[in-house]
Amino acid sequence: MELYDTTLRDGSQKEGVSFSVVDKLKITQRLDELGIDYIEGGWPGSNPKDAEFFERAKDLTLSHAQVAVFGSTRRPRTQAETDGNLVMLADAGVSVATIVGKSSDRQVIQVLETGLDENLSMIADSVHYLRDQGLTVFFDAEHFFDGFKSNADYALRCLAVAAEAGVACLVLCDTNGGALPDEVARAVEAAAKVTAVTLGIHAHNDSGVAVANTLAAVGAGASHVQGTINGYGERCGNADLCSLIPNLKLKMGIDCVTDDQLGRLTEASRFVSEAANLSPDASLPYVGLSAFSHKAGYHVAGLAKWPDAYQHVDPALVGGQLNVVVSELSGKRNIIYKARERGLDLPEQGEEARRLVEQVKTLESRGFQYDNAEASFDLLVHRAKPGYEPPFELVDFMVVIERRRRSPTEEGREETLAEAMVKVRVGSEIMHTVAEGNGPVNALDQALRKALLQSYPSLAAVKLVDYKVRILEESTGTESQVRVLIESSDGTDDWRTVGSSTDIIEASWLALADSLEHWLLKHAGK
Ligand SMILES: [Zn+2]
C-alpha cells in the first residue's frame, strides 16, 4: 500500500491556510517520520513559494519518503517540450511527478474546449516527455468518477493511454467529491479490468464520505491512497490520512506504517494544525482531543472495569490517550502522567499535584494551552514545587510604539519604531534596560536579553525561530483573548512556550519570558 500525502498542495487550498516555506519543510520532515511514501510538495508553476520549496527540499534528509512535484498535462495544441509548466516539473529536482489530466468527456469538451482525441494526446505526450526526463510519473485522472458515469469508455480510454505511455500509477480522482462508496468500488473494478498499472484513489469530502470512498476503492483493488493530514483541503476537504492510516492498519490489517509510526499520528495531526494556525479539530476521528474522551458517569465506570468497553481501539496505538473529562481525580492523574513523561517528578500524594491541577485548569480557561507548549508546562511543574527560585523575575515593562516619517519629503513612507523598557530582578539585583526593535515584541525580546545577558552570557545562543498569534474569540473584536506560541532554539534543542492575555504584548511577553526561563533552568545551573 502506497501512502501519498497532498497536505502541502491540495491541503493548502483550505480557506485560511497559508503555509510558509519553512512550515512546508517541517511538515515534510514530520510526514517522513510518519511513514508516508510520497509527499506532494506543490505546484512550482503556480507560485514562487512552491518553487522555493523544491529548491530548499533538496537539502532535506528524508529517511523514507520521496517528494513529488505536481502539475498538469500540456495545454491543448502545443508541444510538451515547450510547455513551461511541464519543463518546470522536470527541473524541480525530484524524481516523481504527478500530473493531472482530464478523464471526463464533458470536462474536455465544455471546460477544456478541445477534442476528445486531443485530450488523449495531451496525456500521452506529457507522460512521454516527463518519462524521457527520467521521472516516475503518476497520473491524476481528474473527474474520473463523473466521467465514468457519463462516458465510461472514454474515462477508461484515458487510463489506458496514460498506462501505455508508462505511468507508474493511475490515480482515480473524485474531484467534485460527489461519488458514493458503491459507485467508487464499481468504477475501480472496471479500471482494474483494463490495466495492470497500480490504481490510486484521490477523494474529496463534499458528500462526507471521502474516507469511506477511499476504503471502498482499496477494497476494490486500489493500492495507492491519497489524502491530507486532518482532511485539510478545498471546500469540505480531502480524505483524512489521520483516519485512513489507522483504518487501513488497525481495521483492514494492511501494514502501511509501522506501530511506532502509527503512534506518532496524533502528534503529527497537532503539528500540522499548529503550522496551519488553525485550532485542532477536537472531533476528528482517532486524533481529535475528544476522540477518546469520556464524561464522568457510567461510561467511566465501565471503562474502569474493561478499557475497551467504550472505545473502538486503544488510543495509545495512535499516540492518543484516554481522557476522562470533569473528574478531578483523573485530571490529577493526567498531570502526574504528563509530568513523568517530561521527566519531572511529582509526588502523587500531597498539595503539589493538586495545586498544579488547579492552576492548569485556571490557565486553560484563560486561553493557555499546553499541548504544543511543553516548555511552559515544565515551568508550571517547577513553579509548583516549594522553594522554587526562578532565574529572573519581572518587575515591570513598558513599550512605546511610534510611527514616523523617515524624512519630510518621503510622504507615505512611514516606519514603525518600538522601544521597550524592561525591569527584571536577577538574584538581589534589579536590572533596568531599554532596547529598540522593529516591532513591540522584537523590542521586548531585545530589552529582556540585554538585562539577562549580563548575568547569563550563554543565553546569546537562544534564538526565537517562530512566533504565532491566535485570536481565541473572534466575535468579540479587540476584547478577544490572544494566544501567542513561541518556538525557540539554541541550535541543538527547540522548545515551545505559550502566553495568553487580552493584550497581545502581554501574551507575547509571557511566552518570551517562559522561553528564556526554560532554557536558563536547563543550562544556567539553577
Ligand atoms: Zn484534489
mmCIF file of N, CA, C and O in Angstrom, residues 71-165:
data_model
loop_
_atom_site.group_PDB
_atom_site.id
_atom_site.type_symbol
_atom_site.label_atom_id
_atom_site.label_comp_id
_atom_site.label_asym_id
_atom_site.label_seq_id
_atom_site.Cartn_x
_atom_site.Cartn_y
_atom_site.Cartn_z
ATOM 1 N N GLY A 71 1.736 19.001 -11.284
ATOM 2 C CA GLY A 71 1.452 19.908 -12.403
ATOM 3 C C GLY A 71 0.357 19.303 -13.256
ATOM 4 O O GLY A 71 -0.298 18.348 -12.845
ATOM 5 N N SER A 72 0.162 19.873 -14.444
ATOM 6 C CA SER A 72 -0.894 19.329 -15.282
ATOM 7 C C SER A 72 -0.326 18.909 -16.639
ATOM 8 O O SER A 72 0.819 19.212 -16.968
ATOM 9 N N THR A 73 -1.155 18.228 -17.412
ATOM 10 C CA THR A 73 -0.755 17.844 -18.764
ATOM 11 C C THR A 73 -0.541 19.117 -19.591
ATOM 12 O O THR A 73 -0.986 20.195 -19.204
ATOM 13 N N ARG A 74 0.104 18.967 -20.723
ATOM 14 C CA ARG A 74 0.361 20.144 -21.575
ATOM 15 C C ARG A 74 -0.956 20.790 -21.996
ATOM 16 O O ARG A 74 -2.005 20.157 -21.963
ATOM 17 N N ARG A 75 -0.875 22.042 -22.418
ATOM 18 C CA ARG A 75 -2.076 22.729 -22.901
ATOM 19 C C ARG A 75 -2.457 22.179 -24.280
ATOM 20 O O ARG A 75 -1.615 21.599 -24.975
ATOM 21 N N PRO A 76 -3.735 22.367 -24.659
ATOM 22 C CA PRO A 76 -4.158 21.857 -25.962
ATOM 23 C C PRO A 76 -3.352 22.480 -27.107
ATOM 24 O O PRO A 76 -2.969 23.660 -27.028
ATOM 25 N N ARG A 77 -3.112 21.709 -28.122
ATOM 26 C CA ARG A 77 -2.478 22.163 -29.358
ATOM 27 C C ARG A 77 -1.115 22.827 -29.150
ATOM 28 O O ARG A 77 -0.805 23.836 -29.756
ATOM 29 N N THR A 78 -0.338 22.276 -28.218
ATOM 30 C CA THR A 78 1.044 22.762 -28.043
ATOM 31 C C THR A 78 1.947 21.532 -27.953
ATOM 32 O O THR A 78 1.473 20.400 -27.980
ATOM 33 N N GLN A 79 3.237 21.800 -27.836
ATOM 34 C CA GLN A 79 4.202 20.710 -27.678
ATOM 35 C C GLN A 79 4.547 20.560 -26.199
ATOM 36 O O GLN A 79 4.719 21.560 -25.498
ATOM 37 N N ALA A 80 4.675 19.313 -25.738
ATOM 38 C CA ALA A 80 5.045 19.087 -24.339
ATOM 39 C C ALA A 80 6.416 19.694 -24.026
ATOM 40 O O ALA A 80 6.617 20.278 -22.959
ATOM 41 N N GLU A 81 7.342 19.586 -24.997
ATOM 42 C CA GLU A 81 8.734 20.043 -24.768
ATOM 43 C C GLU A 81 8.808 21.536 -24.502
ATOM 44 O O GLU A 81 9.747 22.019 -23.867
ATOM 45 N N THR A 82 7.836 22.296 -25.040
ATOM 46 C CA THR A 82 7.905 23.747 -24.881
ATOM 47 C C THR A 82 6.850 24.252 -23.895
ATOM 48 O O THR A 82 6.641 25.448 -23.754
ATOM 49 N N ASP A 83 6.192 23.324 -23.200
ATOM 50 C CA ASP A 83 5.175 23.723 -22.222
ATOM 51 C C ASP A 83 5.882 24.117 -20.917
ATOM 52 O O ASP A 83 6.511 23.277 -20.260
ATOM 53 N N GLY A 84 5.775 25.405 -20.582
ATOM 54 C CA GLY A 84 6.508 25.941 -19.429
ATOM 55 C C GLY A 84 6.284 25.159 -18.145
ATOM 56 O O GLY A 84 7.218 24.887 -17.392
ATOM 57 N N ASN A 85 5.036 24.759 -17.909
ATOM 58 C CA ASN A 85 4.723 24.031 -16.674
ATOM 59 C C ASN A 85 5.394 22.670 -16.621
ATOM 60 O O ASN A 85 5.916 22.265 -15.590
ATOM 61 N N LEU A 86 5.371 21.974 -17.734
ATOM 62 C CA LEU A 86 5.986 20.645 -17.758
ATOM 63 C C LEU A 86 7.505 20.745 -17.592
ATOM 64 O O LEU A 86 8.113 19.942 -16.890
ATOM 65 N N VAL A 87 8.083 21.750 -18.237
ATOM 66 C CA VAL A 87 9.533 21.936 -18.125
ATOM 67 C C VAL A 87 9.896 22.197 -16.659
ATOM 68 O O VAL A 87 10.875 21.666 -16.134
ATOM 69 N N MET A 88 9.060 22.979 -15.984
ATOM 70 C CA MET A 88 9.319 23.277 -14.567
ATOM 71 C C MET A 88 9.268 22.010 -13.706
ATOM 72 O O MET A 88 10.022 21.864 -12.754
ATOM 73 N N LEU A 89 8.368 21.099 -14.044
ATOM 74 C CA LEU A 89 8.288 19.826 -13.297
ATOM 75 C C LEU A 89 9.583 19.040 -13.468
ATOM 76 O O LEU A 89 10.122 18.486 -12.510
ATOM 77 N N ALA A 90 10.059 19.022 -14.699
ATOM 78 C CA ALA A 90 11.281 18.269 -14.975
ATOM 79 C C ALA A 90 12.478 18.895 -14.255
ATOM 80 O O ALA A 90 13.415 18.200 -13.884
ATOM 81 N N ASP A 91 12.407 20.210 -14.045
ATOM 82 C CA ASP A 91 13.536 20.918 -13.423
ATOM 83 C C ASP A 91 13.432 21.021 -11.902
ATOM 84 O O ASP A 91 14.250 21.668 -11.263
ATOM 85 N N ALA A 92 12.379 20.419 -11.307
ATOM 86 C CA ALA A 92 12.153 20.626 -9.867
ATOM 87 C C ALA A 92 13.159 19.887 -8.986
ATOM 88 O O ALA A 92 13.236 20.129 -7.789
ATOM 89 N N GLY A 93 13.922 18.997 -9.588
ATOM 90 C CA GLY A 93 14.954 18.313 -8.801
ATOM 91 C C GLY A 93 14.431 17.126 -8.008
ATOM 92 O O GLY A 93 15.065 16.685 -7.060
ATOM 93 N N VAL A 94 13.234 16.627 -8.361
ATOM 94 C CA VAL A 94 12.713 15.431 -7.696
ATOM 95 C C VAL A 94 12.548 14.339 -8.746
ATOM 96 O O VAL A 94 12.625 14.601 -9.943
ATOM 97 N N SER A 95 12.283 13.121 -8.283
ATOM 98 C CA SER A 95 12.212 12.029 -9.260
ATOM 99 C C SER A 95 10.786 11.549 -9.521
ATOM 100 O O SER A 95 10.570 10.660 -10.323
ATOM 101 N N VAL A 96 9.815 12.148 -8.823
ATOM 102 C CA VAL A 96 8.418 11.753 -9.046
ATOM 103 C C VAL A 96 7.595 12.988 -9.428
ATOM 104 O O VAL A 96 7.650 14.010 -8.743
ATOM 105 N N ALA A 97 6.843 12.872 -10.515
ATOM 106 C CA ALA A 97 5.939 13.960 -10.906
ATOM 107 C C ALA A 97 4.530 13.407 -11.003
ATOM 108 O O ALA A 97 4.313 12.324 -11.547
ATOM 109 N N THR A 98 3.587 14.146 -10.436
ATOM 110 C CA THR A 98 2.176 13.785 -10.562
ATOM 111 C C THR A 98 1.533 14.813 -11.476
ATOM 112 O O THR A 98 1.619 16.013 -11.214
ATOM 113 N N ILE A 99 0.934 14.329 -12.561
ATOM 114 C CA ILE A 99 0.269 15.292 -13.435
ATOM 115 C C ILE A 99 -1.218 14.989 -13.501
ATOM 116 O O ILE A 99 -1.639 13.841 -13.549
ATOM 117 N N VAL A 100 -1.975 16.077 -13.475
ATOM 118 C CA VAL A 100 -3.425 15.939 -13.530
ATOM 119 C C VAL A 100 -3.870 16.165 -14.978
ATOM 120 O O VAL A 100 -3.348 17.030 -15.681
ATOM 121 N N GLY A 101 -4.801 15.321 -15.413
ATOM 122 C CA GLY A 101 -5.360 15.471 -16.757
ATOM 123 C C GLY A 101 -6.823 15.068 -16.722
ATOM 124 O O GLY A 101 -7.282 14.419 -15.780
ATOM 125 N N LYS A 102 -7.544 15.490 -17.735
ATOM 126 C CA LYS A 102 -8.988 15.227 -17.727
ATOM 127 C C LYS A 102 -9.291 13.795 -18.144
ATOM 128 O O LYS A 102 -8.627 13.222 -19.004
ATOM 129 N N SER A 103 -10.336 13.222 -17.510
ATOM 130 C CA SER A 103 -10.758 11.876 -17.897
ATOM 131 C C SER A 103 -12.280 11.818 -18.049
ATOM 132 O O SER A 103 -12.869 10.754 -18.104
ATOM 133 N N SER A 104 -12.892 13.006 -18.102
ATOM 134 C CA SER A 104 -14.349 13.084 -18.289
ATOM 135 C C SER A 104 -14.609 13.779 -19.631
ATOM 136 O O SER A 104 -14.083 14.868 -19.895
ATOM 137 N N ASP A 105 -15.421 13.158 -20.473
ATOM 138 C CA ASP A 105 -15.656 13.723 -21.817
ATOM 139 C C ASP A 105 -16.276 15.117 -21.755
ATOM 140 O O ASP A 105 -15.881 16.018 -22.483
ATOM 141 N N ARG A 106 -17.229 15.312 -20.838
ATOM 142 C CA ARG A 106 -17.875 16.635 -20.759
ATOM 143 C C ARG A 106 -16.893 17.715 -20.354
ATOM 144 O O ARG A 106 -16.944 18.854 -20.831
ATOM 145 N N GLN A 107 -15.996 17.364 -19.423
ATOM 146 C CA GLN A 107 -14.987 18.346 -18.986
ATOM 147 C C GLN A 107 -14.074 18.724 -20.163
ATOM 148 O O GLN A 107 -13.709 19.883 -20.311
ATOM 149 N N VAL A 108 -13.732 17.750 -20.981
ATOM 150 C CA VAL A 108 -12.850 18.015 -22.127
ATOM 151 C C VAL A 108 -13.525 18.975 -23.097
ATOM 152 O O VAL A 108 -12.961 19.982 -23.514
ATOM 153 N N ILE A 109 -14.783 18.667 -23.404
ATOM 154 C CA ILE A 109 -15.481 19.448 -24.432
ATOM 155 C C ILE A 109 -15.905 20.813 -23.894
ATOM 156 O O ILE A 109 -15.659 21.845 -24.511
ATOM 157 N N GLN A 110 -16.520 20.824 -22.704
ATOM 158 C CA GLN A 110 -17.109 22.079 -22.225
ATOM 159 C C GLN A 110 -16.142 22.987 -21.485
ATOM 160 O O GLN A 110 -16.291 24.196 -21.524
ATOM 161 N N VAL A 111 -15.181 22.402 -20.793
ATOM 162 C CA VAL A 111 -14.294 23.251 -19.988
ATOM 163 C C VAL A 111 -12.948 23.458 -20.678
ATOM 164 O O VAL A 111 -12.477 24.577 -20.828
ATOM 165 N N LEU A 112 -12.358 22.352 -21.135
ATOM 166 C CA LEU A 112 -11.073 22.467 -21.821
ATOM 167 C C LEU A 112 -11.264 22.997 -23.243
ATOM 168 O O LEU A 112 -10.362 23.579 -23.841
ATOM 169 N N GLU A 113 -12.488 22.821 -23.767
ATOM 170 C CA GLU A 113 -12.848 23.265 -25.120
ATOM 171 C C GLU A 113 -11.891 22.726 -26.164
ATOM 172 O O GLU A 113 -11.342 23.454 -26.987
ATOM 173 N N THR A 114 -11.664 21.431 -26.084
ATOM 174 C CA THR A 114 -10.855 20.794 -27.113
ATOM 175 C C THR A 114 -11.470 19.433 -27.446
ATOM 176 O O THR A 114 -12.485 19.037 -26.863
ATOM 177 N N GLY A 115 -10.878 18.731 -28.397
ATOM 178 C CA GLY A 115 -11.435 17.456 -28.835
ATOM 179 C C GLY A 115 -11.038 16.316 -27.907
ATOM 180 O O GLY A 115 -10.030 16.403 -27.188
ATOM 181 N N LEU A 116 -11.834 15.254 -27.942
ATOM 182 C CA LEU A 116 -11.558 14.111 -27.078
ATOM 183 C C LEU A 116 -10.219 13.466 -27.435
ATOM 184 O O LEU A 116 -9.481 13.013 -26.551
ATOM 185 N N ASP A 117 -9.888 13.426 -28.725
ATOM 186 C CA ASP A 117 -8.622 12.824 -29.136
ATOM 187 C C ASP A 117 -7.433 13.685 -28.725
ATOM 188 O O ASP A 117 -6.384 13.178 -28.328
ATOM 189 N N GLU A 118 -7.624 15.013 -28.836
ATOM 190 C CA GLU A 118 -6.529 15.913 -28.439
ATOM 191 C C GLU A 118 -6.219 15.721 -26.946
ATOM 192 O O GLU A 118 -5.054 15.710 -26.536
ATOM 193 N N ASN A 119 -7.262 15.526 -26.129
ATOM 194 C CA ASN A 119 -7.015 15.305 -24.695
ATOM 195 C C ASN A 119 -6.187 14.037 -24.482
ATOM 196 O O ASN A 119 -5.282 14.010 -23.646
ATOM 197 N N LEU A 120 -6.493 13.000 -25.260
ATOM 198 C CA LEU A 120 -5.715 11.753 -25.132
ATOM 199 C C LEU A 120 -4.252 12.013 -25.521
ATOM 200 O O LEU A 120 -3.329 11.513 -24.860
ATOM 201 N N SER A 121 -4.046 12.809 -26.567
ATOM 202 C CA SER A 121 -2.669 13.138 -26.972
ATOM 203 C C SER A 121 -1.967 13.953 -25.896
ATOM 204 O O SER A 121 -0.769 13.783 -25.653
ATOM 205 N N MET A 122 -2.727 14.861 -25.285
ATOM 206 C CA MET A 122 -2.142 15.688 -24.213
ATOM 207 C C MET A 122 -1.609 14.788 -23.089
ATOM 208 O O MET A 122 -0.532 15.021 -22.542
ATOM 209 N N ILE A 123 -2.411 13.773 -22.742
ATOM 210 C CA ILE A 123 -1.996 12.853 -21.667
ATOM 211 C C ILE A 123 -0.735 12.101 -22.103
ATOM 212 O O ILE A 123 0.293 12.108 -21.413
ATOM 213 N N ALA A 124 -0.823 11.491 -23.295
ATOM 214 C CA ALA A 124 0.299 10.654 -23.762
ATOM 215 C C ALA A 124 1.585 11.484 -23.904
ATOM 216 O O ALA A 124 2.644 11.089 -23.397
ATOM 217 N N ASP A 125 1.489 12.633 -24.566
ATOM 218 C CA ASP A 125 2.690 13.470 -24.807
ATOM 219 C C ASP A 125 3.335 13.889 -23.489
ATOM 220 O O ASP A 125 4.555 13.870 -23.344
ATOM 221 N N SER A 126 2.484 14.316 -22.540
ATOM 222 C CA SER A 126 3.018 14.839 -21.277
ATOM 223 C C SER A 126 3.737 13.733 -20.509
ATOM 224 O O SER A 126 4.815 13.941 -19.954
ATOM 225 N N VAL A 127 3.128 12.541 -20.500
ATOM 226 C CA VAL A 127 3.753 11.423 -19.784
ATOM 227 C C VAL A 127 5.065 11.048 -20.472
ATOM 228 O O VAL A 127 6.101 10.891 -19.810
ATOM 229 N N HIS A 128 5.029 10.962 -21.794
ATOM 230 C CA HIS A 128 6.257 10.622 -22.525
ATOM 231 C C HIS A 128 7.371 11.613 -22.224
ATOM 232 O O HIS A 128 8.506 11.236 -21.961
ATOM 233 N N TYR A 129 7.021 12.896 -22.275
ATOM 234 C CA TYR A 129 8.038 13.930 -22.044
ATOM 235 C C TYR A 129 8.689 13.757 -20.667
ATOM 236 O O TYR A 129 9.916 13.728 -20.546
ATOM 237 N N LEU A 130 7.853 13.604 -19.623
ATOM 238 C CA LEU A 130 8.402 13.505 -18.257
ATOM 239 C C LEU A 130 9.191 12.205 -18.078
ATOM 240 O O LEU A 130 10.213 12.186 -17.398
ATOM 241 N N ARG A 131 8.711 11.145 -18.699
ATOM 242 C CA ARG A 131 9.442 9.871 -18.623
ATOM 243 C C ARG A 131 10.804 10.024 -19.304
ATOM 244 O O ARG A 131 11.809 9.522 -18.790
ATOM 245 N N ASP A 132 10.818 10.727 -20.430
ATOM 246 C CA ASP A 132 12.094 10.951 -21.128
ATOM 247 C C ASP A 132 13.064 11.754 -20.273
ATOM 248 O O ASP A 132 14.278 11.673 -20.455
ATOM 249 N N GLN A 133 12.521 12.554 -19.368
ATOM 250 C CA GLN A 133 13.383 13.342 -18.470
ATOM 251 C C GLN A 133 13.807 12.504 -17.261
ATOM 252 O O GLN A 133 14.399 13.021 -16.319
ATOM 253 N N GLY A 134 13.443 11.237 -17.263
ATOM 254 C CA GLY A 134 13.881 10.331 -16.196
ATOM 255 C C GLY A 134 12.963 10.295 -14.978
ATOM 256 O O GLY A 134 13.339 9.785 -13.926
ATOM 257 N N LEU A 135 11.761 10.867 -15.092
ATOM 258 C CA LEU A 135 10.870 10.919 -13.935
ATOM 259 C C LEU A 135 9.920 9.724 -13.869
ATOM 260 O O LEU A 135 9.523 9.175 -14.895
ATOM 261 N N THR A 136 9.567 9.343 -12.648
ATOM 262 C CA THR A 136 8.456 8.424 -12.431
ATOM 263 C C THR A 136 7.197 9.282 -12.482
ATOM 264 O O THR A 136 7.152 10.345 -11.855
ATOM 265 N N VAL A 137 6.195 8.849 -13.234
ATOM 266 C CA VAL A 137 5.015 9.699 -13.411
ATOM 267 C C VAL A 137 3.761 9.027 -12.845
ATOM 268 O O VAL A 137 3.490 7.862 -13.111
ATOM 269 N N PHE A 138 3.047 9.789 -12.021
ATOM 270 C CA PHE A 138 1.720 9.372 -11.557
ATOM 271 C C PHE A 138 0.702 10.220 -12.312
ATOM 272 O O PHE A 138 0.905 11.418 -12.489
ATOM 273 N N PHE A 139 -0.391 9.585 -12.744
ATOM 274 C CA PHE A 139 -1.419 10.335 -13.476
ATOM 275 C C PHE A 139 -2.664 10.489 -12.616
ATOM 276 O O PHE A 139 -3.304 9.513 -12.250
ATOM 277 N N ASP A 140 -3.009 11.741 -12.288
ATOM 278 C CA ASP A 140 -4.254 12.043 -11.576
ATOM 279 C C ASP A 140 -5.372 12.166 -12.621
ATOM 280 O O ASP A 140 -5.405 13.162 -13.362
ATOM 281 N N ALA A 141 -6.252 11.182 -12.686
ATOM 282 C CA ALA A 141 -7.357 11.231 -13.643
ATOM 283 C C ALA A 141 -8.481 12.071 -13.033
ATOM 284 O O ALA A 141 -9.295 11.587 -12.245
ATOM 285 N N GLU A 142 -8.478 13.356 -13.422
ATOM 286 C CA GLU A 142 -9.422 14.309 -12.848
ATOM 287 C C GLU A 142 -10.859 13.951 -13.246
ATOM 288 O O GLU A 142 -11.091 13.524 -14.375
ATOM 289 N N HIS A 143 -11.780 14.163 -12.322
ATOM 290 C CA HIS A 143 -13.212 13.896 -12.581
ATOM 291 C C HIS A 143 -13.456 12.472 -13.089
ATOM 292 O O HIS A 143 -14.359 12.249 -13.881
ATOM 293 N N PHE A 144 -12.615 11.515 -12.641
ATOM 294 C CA PHE A 144 -12.747 10.161 -13.198
ATOM 295 C C PHE A 144 -14.125 9.556 -12.930
ATOM 296 O O PHE A 144 -14.749 8.967 -13.823
ATOM 297 N N PHE A 145 -14.614 9.720 -11.701
ATOM 298 C CA PHE A 145 -15.875 9.031 -11.364
ATOM 299 C C PHE A 145 -17.081 9.663 -12.069
ATOM 300 O O PHE A 145 -18.001 8.961 -12.480
ATOM 301 N N ASP A 146 -17.050 10.997 -12.231
ATOM 302 C CA ASP A 146 -18.114 11.661 -13.002
ATOM 303 C C ASP A 146 -18.008 11.242 -14.466
ATOM 304 O O ASP A 146 -19.009 10.990 -15.135
ATOM 305 N N GLY A 147 -16.776 11.204 -14.957
ATOM 306 C CA GLY A 147 -16.544 10.799 -16.348
ATOM 307 C C GLY A 147 -17.004 9.364 -16.584
ATOM 308 O O GLY A 147 -17.602 9.059 -17.622
ATOM 309 N N PHE A 148 -16.749 8.513 -15.601
ATOM 310 C CA PHE A 148 -17.133 7.105 -15.728
ATOM 311 C C PHE A 148 -18.649 6.980 -15.828
ATOM 312 O O PHE A 148 -19.167 6.132 -16.541
ATOM 313 N N LYS A 149 -19.361 7.881 -15.156
ATOM 314 C CA LYS A 149 -20.819 7.852 -15.202
ATOM 315 C C LYS A 149 -21.332 8.342 -16.567
ATOM 316 O O LYS A 149 -22.275 7.799 -17.113
ATOM 317 N N SER A 150 -20.697 9.417 -17.087
ATOM 318 C CA SER A 150 -21.241 9.989 -18.318
ATOM 319 C C SER A 150 -20.733 9.250 -19.556
ATOM 320 O O SER A 150 -21.450 9.131 -20.546
ATOM 321 N N ASN A 151 -19.498 8.764 -19.534
ATOM 322 C CA ASN A 151 -18.951 8.055 -20.692
ATOM 323 C C ASN A 151 -17.829 7.137 -20.203
ATOM 324 O O ASN A 151 -16.656 7.513 -20.219
ATOM 325 N N ALA A 152 -18.220 5.949 -19.771
ATOM 326 C CA ALA A 152 -17.263 5.028 -19.154
ATOM 327 C C ALA A 152 -16.149 4.645 -20.118
ATOM 328 O O ALA A 152 -14.976 4.571 -19.729
ATOM 329 N N ASP A 153 -16.496 4.440 -21.395
ATOM 330 C CA ASP A 153 -15.484 4.025 -22.368
ATOM 331 C C ASP A 153 -14.372 5.062 -22.467
ATOM 332 O O ASP A 153 -13.188 4.723 -22.492
ATOM 333 N N TYR A 154 -14.788 6.335 -22.526
ATOM 334 C CA TYR A 154 -13.775 7.381 -22.665
ATOM 335 C C TYR A 154 -12.926 7.504 -21.394
ATOM 336 O O TYR A 154 -11.698 7.639 -21.472
ATOM 337 N N ALA A 155 -13.562 7.451 -20.225
ATOM 338 C CA ALA A 155 -12.815 7.562 -18.962
ATOM 339 C C ALA A 155 -11.759 6.456 -18.881
ATOM 340 O O ALA A 155 -10.600 6.705 -18.516
ATOM 341 N N LEU A 156 -12.158 5.239 -19.265
ATOM 342 C CA LEU A 156 -11.221 4.113 -19.207
ATOM 343 C C LEU A 156 -10.151 4.247 -20.292
ATOM 344 O O LEU A 156 -8.997 3.858 -20.096
ATOM 345 N N ARG A 157 -10.520 4.838 -21.425
ATOM 346 C CA ARG A 157 -9.570 5.058 -22.531
ATOM 347 C C ARG A 157 -8.446 5.994 -22.053
ATOM 348 O O ARG A 157 -7.269 5.789 -22.373
ATOM 349 N N CYS A 158 -8.822 7.026 -21.283
ATOM 350 C CA CYS A 158 -7.820 7.960 -20.749
ATOM 351 C C CYS A 158 -6.806 7.200 -19.882
ATOM 352 O O CYS A 158 -5.599 7.437 -19.967
ATOM 353 N N LEU A 159 -7.316 6.274 -19.061
ATOM 354 C CA LEU A 159 -6.425 5.490 -18.206
ATOM 355 C C LEU A 159 -5.494 4.627 -19.059
ATOM 356 O O LEU A 159 -4.286 4.547 -18.813
ATOM 357 N N ALA A 160 -6.087 3.982 -20.091
ATOM 358 C CA ALA A 160 -5.297 3.082 -20.928
ATOM 359 C C ALA A 160 -4.174 3.844 -21.633
ATOM 360 O O ALA A 160 -3.036 3.362 -21.724
ATOM 361 N N VAL A 161 -4.499 5.056 -22.107
ATOM 362 C CA VAL A 161 -3.491 5.868 -22.809
ATOM 363 C C VAL A 161 -2.353 6.244 -21.860
ATOM 364 O O VAL A 161 -1.168 6.141 -22.212
ATOM 365 N N ALA A 162 -2.710 6.647 -20.638
ATOM 366 C CA ALA A 162 -1.674 7.008 -19.658
ATOM 367 C C ALA A 162 -0.829 5.783 -19.304
ATOM 368 O O ALA A 162 0.397 5.867 -19.180
ATOM 369 N N ALA A 163 -1.497 4.633 -19.193
ATOM 370 C CA ALA A 163 -0.780 3.398 -18.860
ATOM 371 C C ALA A 163 0.196 3.033 -19.978
ATOM 372 O O ALA A 163 1.362 2.721 -19.715
ATOM 373 N N GLU A 164 -0.273 3.133 -21.212
ATOM 374 C CA GLU A 164 0.597 2.825 -22.358
ATOM 375 C C GLU A 164 1.795 3.755 -22.413
ATOM 376 O O GLU A 164 2.888 3.354 -22.816
ATOM 377 N N ALA A 165 1.575 4.992 -22.023
ATOM 378 C CA ALA A 165 2.677 5.969 -22.060
ATOM 379 C C ALA A 165 3.679 5.729 -20.933
ATOM 380 O O ALA A 165 4.748 6.339 -20.912
#
